[in-house]
Amino acid sequence: MKKLILVIILSFVVLVYPSQTNASKMPCSSILEPADKHLKNAKGTALIYKVQLNPPSFARTNISIMAVHLPHPSTYGEYDQYEGFATIPGYISWRFKLYSTPEEDGVTWAGKFDWITEEMKNVKIQVRPSNSKTEKLRSPVLQSALSSCN
């Protein structure tokens, strides 16, 4: 009788307990690597998580980017700032300004975007030089790909 009860309890746990494949992966992060291998010290990180901005509205997804050891944007031509750029290729994209914080040995670039309502699957995250007047973006300086974050 005790063995039968143990088997029933174990079966219940295995069948009812949520599988790890369905567990939430939020928050998640991704390391942004240089697109140009000559930028040996340039790195960045993207943090993705849910934010509740205006209760009782539904939660949205935030992407925050921080990048360090980047050359001045003008190194790439007529650019004066960096922007974060995230895209689900062929579907939607988001771009947002990264703000510079001068430090003793360079500049840290950081910014965030709080209004994403899409599921974060197969997302490309990039840091790109941009021209604040023409809003022109250059190809990525830092980048990563994220297969899933939900």
One Martini backbone bead per residue (centre of mass of N, CA, C, O) as a GRO file, in nm:
protein
  150
    1MET     BB    1   0.057   0.063  -0.021
    2LYS     BB    2   0.300   0.256   0.000
    3LYS     BB    3   0.396   0.218  -0.292
    4LEU     BB    4   0.141   0.326  -0.430
    5ILE     BB    5   0.151   0.609  -0.309
    6LEU     BB    6   0.432   0.680  -0.416
    7VAL     BB    7   0.364   0.647  -0.717
    8ILE     BB    8   0.138   0.857  -0.726
    9ILE     BB    9   0.305   1.100  -0.631
   10LEU     BB   10   0.528   1.086  -0.848
   11SER     BB   11   0.337   1.107  -1.090
   12PHE     BB   12   0.217   1.377  -1.016
   13VAL     BB   13   0.480   1.541  -1.021
   14VAL     BB   14   0.563   1.478  -1.316
   15LEU     BB   15   0.286   1.575  -1.456
   16VAL     BB   16   0.239   1.866  -1.303
   17TYR     BB   17   0.503   1.970  -1.314
   18PRO     BB   18   0.674   2.209  -1.452
   19SER     BB   19   0.855   2.254  -1.711
   20GLN     BB   20   1.153   2.406  -1.809
   21THR     BB   21   1.065   2.481  -2.105
   22ASN     BB   22   0.817   2.671  -1.978
   23ALA     BB   23   0.984   2.858  -1.845
   24SER     BB   24   1.086   3.152  -1.756
   25LYS     BB   25   1.356   3.374  -1.895
   26MET     BB   26   1.303   3.603  -1.721
   27PRO     BB   27   1.552   3.750  -1.726
   28CYS     BB   28   1.784   3.864  -1.981
   29SER     BB   29   2.101   3.828  -2.158
   30SER     BB   30   2.354   3.995  -2.374
   31ILE     BB   31   2.641   3.986  -2.556
   32LEU     BB   32   2.824   4.240  -2.716
   33GLU     BB   33   2.992   4.219  -3.013
   34PRO     BB   34   3.216   4.282  -3.240
   35ALA     BB   35   3.205   4.330  -3.585
   36ASP     BB   36   3.496   4.439  -3.550
   37LYS     BB   37   3.796   4.280  -3.470
   38HIS     BB   38   3.962   4.555  -3.405
   39LEU     BB   39   3.765   4.580  -3.149
   40LYS     BB   40   3.886   4.445  -2.870
   41ASN     BB   41   3.740   4.625  -2.622
   42ALA     BB   42   3.465   4.611  -2.729
   43LYS     BB   43   3.153   4.618  -2.539
   44GLY     BB   44   2.836   4.462  -2.438
   45THR     BB   45   2.497   4.491  -2.299
   46ALA     BB   46   2.179   4.315  -2.267
   47LEU     BB   47   1.871   4.386  -2.106
   48ILE     BB   48   1.580   4.172  -2.046
   49TYR     BB   49   1.252   4.289  -1.930
   50LYS     BB   50   0.988   4.339  -1.725
   51VAL     BB   51   0.749   4.617  -1.716
   52GLN     BB   52   0.560   4.842  -1.497
   53LEU     BB   53   0.437   5.156  -1.576
   54ASN     BB   54   0.091   5.179  -1.588
   55PRO     BB   55  -0.103   5.120  -1.370
   56PRO     BB   56  -0.304   4.859  -1.503
   57SER     BB   57  -0.122   4.782  -1.714
   58PHE     BB   58   0.060   4.601  -1.903
   59ALA     BB   59   0.334   4.447  -1.954
   60ARG     BB   60   0.658   4.519  -2.065
   61THR     BB   61   0.944   4.543  -2.263
   62ASN     BB   62   1.288   4.572  -2.186
   63ILE     BB   63   1.574   4.749  -2.323
   64SER     BB   64   1.914   4.742  -2.215
   65ILE     BB   65   2.214   4.936  -2.288
   66MET     BB   66   2.575   4.869  -2.262
   67ALA     BB   67   2.878   5.051  -2.366
   68VAL     BB   68   3.235   4.997  -2.428
   69HIS     BB   69   3.511   5.105  -2.597
   70LEU     BB   70   3.428   5.319  -2.805
   71PRO     BB   71   3.447   5.495  -3.062
   72HIS     BB   72   3.393   5.765  -3.200
   73PRO     BB   73   3.142   5.813  -3.420
   74SER     BB   74   3.318   5.987  -3.631
   75THR     BB   75   3.497   5.749  -3.730
   76TYR     BB   76   3.243   5.669  -3.945
   77GLY     BB   77   3.170   5.980  -3.989
   78GLU     BB   78   2.847   6.139  -3.989
   79TYR     BB   79   2.864   6.093  -3.658
   80ASP     BB   80   2.728   6.169  -3.299
   81GLN     BB   81   2.611   5.879  -3.215
   82TYR     BB   82   2.439   5.627  -3.037
   83GLU     BB   83   2.240   5.327  -3.098
   84GLY     BB   84   1.984   5.127  -3.032
   85PHE     BB   85   1.915   4.801  -3.194
   86ALA     BB   86   1.614   4.617  -3.255
   87THR     BB   87   1.524   4.291  -3.411
   88ILE     BB   88   1.276   4.128  -3.607
   89PRO     BB   89   1.326   3.999  -3.882
   90GLY     BB   90   1.073   4.109  -4.106
   91TYR     BB   91   0.888   4.278  -3.875
   92ILE     BB   92   1.062   4.446  -3.638
   93SER     BB   93   1.172   4.764  -3.485
   94TRP     BB   94   1.413   4.926  -3.260
   95ARG     BB   95   1.507   5.262  -3.148
   96PHE     BB   96   1.773   5.414  -2.937
   97LYS     BB   97   1.929   5.620  -2.739
   98LEU     BB   98   2.260   5.674  -2.642
   99TYR     BB   99   2.427   5.775  -2.356
  100SER     BB  100   2.685   5.968  -2.241
  101THR     BB  101   2.964   5.887  -2.005
  102PRO     BB  102   3.211   6.037  -1.879
  103GLU     BB  103   3.546   5.926  -1.826
  104GLU     BB  104   3.871   5.885  -1.768
  105ASP     BB  105   3.887   5.627  -2.006
  106GLY     BB  106   3.613   5.743  -2.138
  107VAL     BB  107   3.304   5.598  -2.263
  108THR     BB  108   2.970   5.546  -2.172
  109TRP     BB  109   2.697   5.367  -2.319
  110ALA     BB  110   2.338   5.437  -2.259
  111GLY     BB  111   2.008   5.264  -2.273
  112LYS     BB  112   1.638   5.265  -2.327
  113PHE     BB  113   1.339   5.047  -2.382
  114ASP     BB  114   0.977   5.010  -2.272
  115TRP     BB  115   0.757   4.936  -2.542
  116ILE     BB  116   0.742   4.623  -2.564
  117THR     BB  117   0.501   4.362  -2.696
  118GLU     BB  118   0.674   4.151  -2.798
  119GLU     BB  119   0.812   3.861  -2.854
  120MET     BB  120   1.146   3.745  -2.763
  121LYS     BB  121   1.232   3.624  -3.077
  122ASN     BB  122   1.481   3.643  -3.280
  123VAL     BB  123   1.690   3.868  -3.177
  124LYS     BB  124   1.853   4.165  -3.272
  125ILE     BB  125   2.137   4.330  -3.125
  126GLN     BB  126   2.249   4.680  -3.141
  127VAL     BB  127   2.524   4.902  -3.212
  128ARG     BB  128   2.494   5.236  -3.361
  129PRO     BB  129   2.572   5.473  -3.554
  130SER     BB  130   2.452   5.823  -3.554
  131ASN     BB  131   2.249   6.085  -3.690
  132SER     BB  132   2.067   6.334  -3.536
  133LYS     BB  133   1.961   6.487  -3.797
  134THR     BB  134   1.912   6.241  -4.021
  135GLU     BB  135   1.885   5.944  -3.883
  136LYS     BB  136   2.131   5.790  -3.961
  137LEU     BB  137   2.248   5.458  -4.001
  138ARG     BB  138   2.481   5.233  -3.931
  139SER     BB  139   2.644   4.979  -3.899
  140PRO     BB  140   2.741   4.765  -3.676
  141VAL     BB  141   2.955   4.743  -3.385
  142LEU     BB  142   2.749   4.587  -3.210
  143GLN     BB  143   2.645   4.234  -3.142
  144SER     BB  144   2.346   4.014  -3.123
  145ALA     BB  145   2.176   3.702  -3.053
  146LEU     BB  146   1.832   3.604  -2.968
  147SER     BB  147   1.622   3.336  -2.948
  148SER     BB  148   1.514   3.362  -2.630
  149CYS     BB  149   1.274   3.579  -2.434
  150ASN     BB  150   0.995   3.513  -2.183
   0.00000   0.00000   0.00000
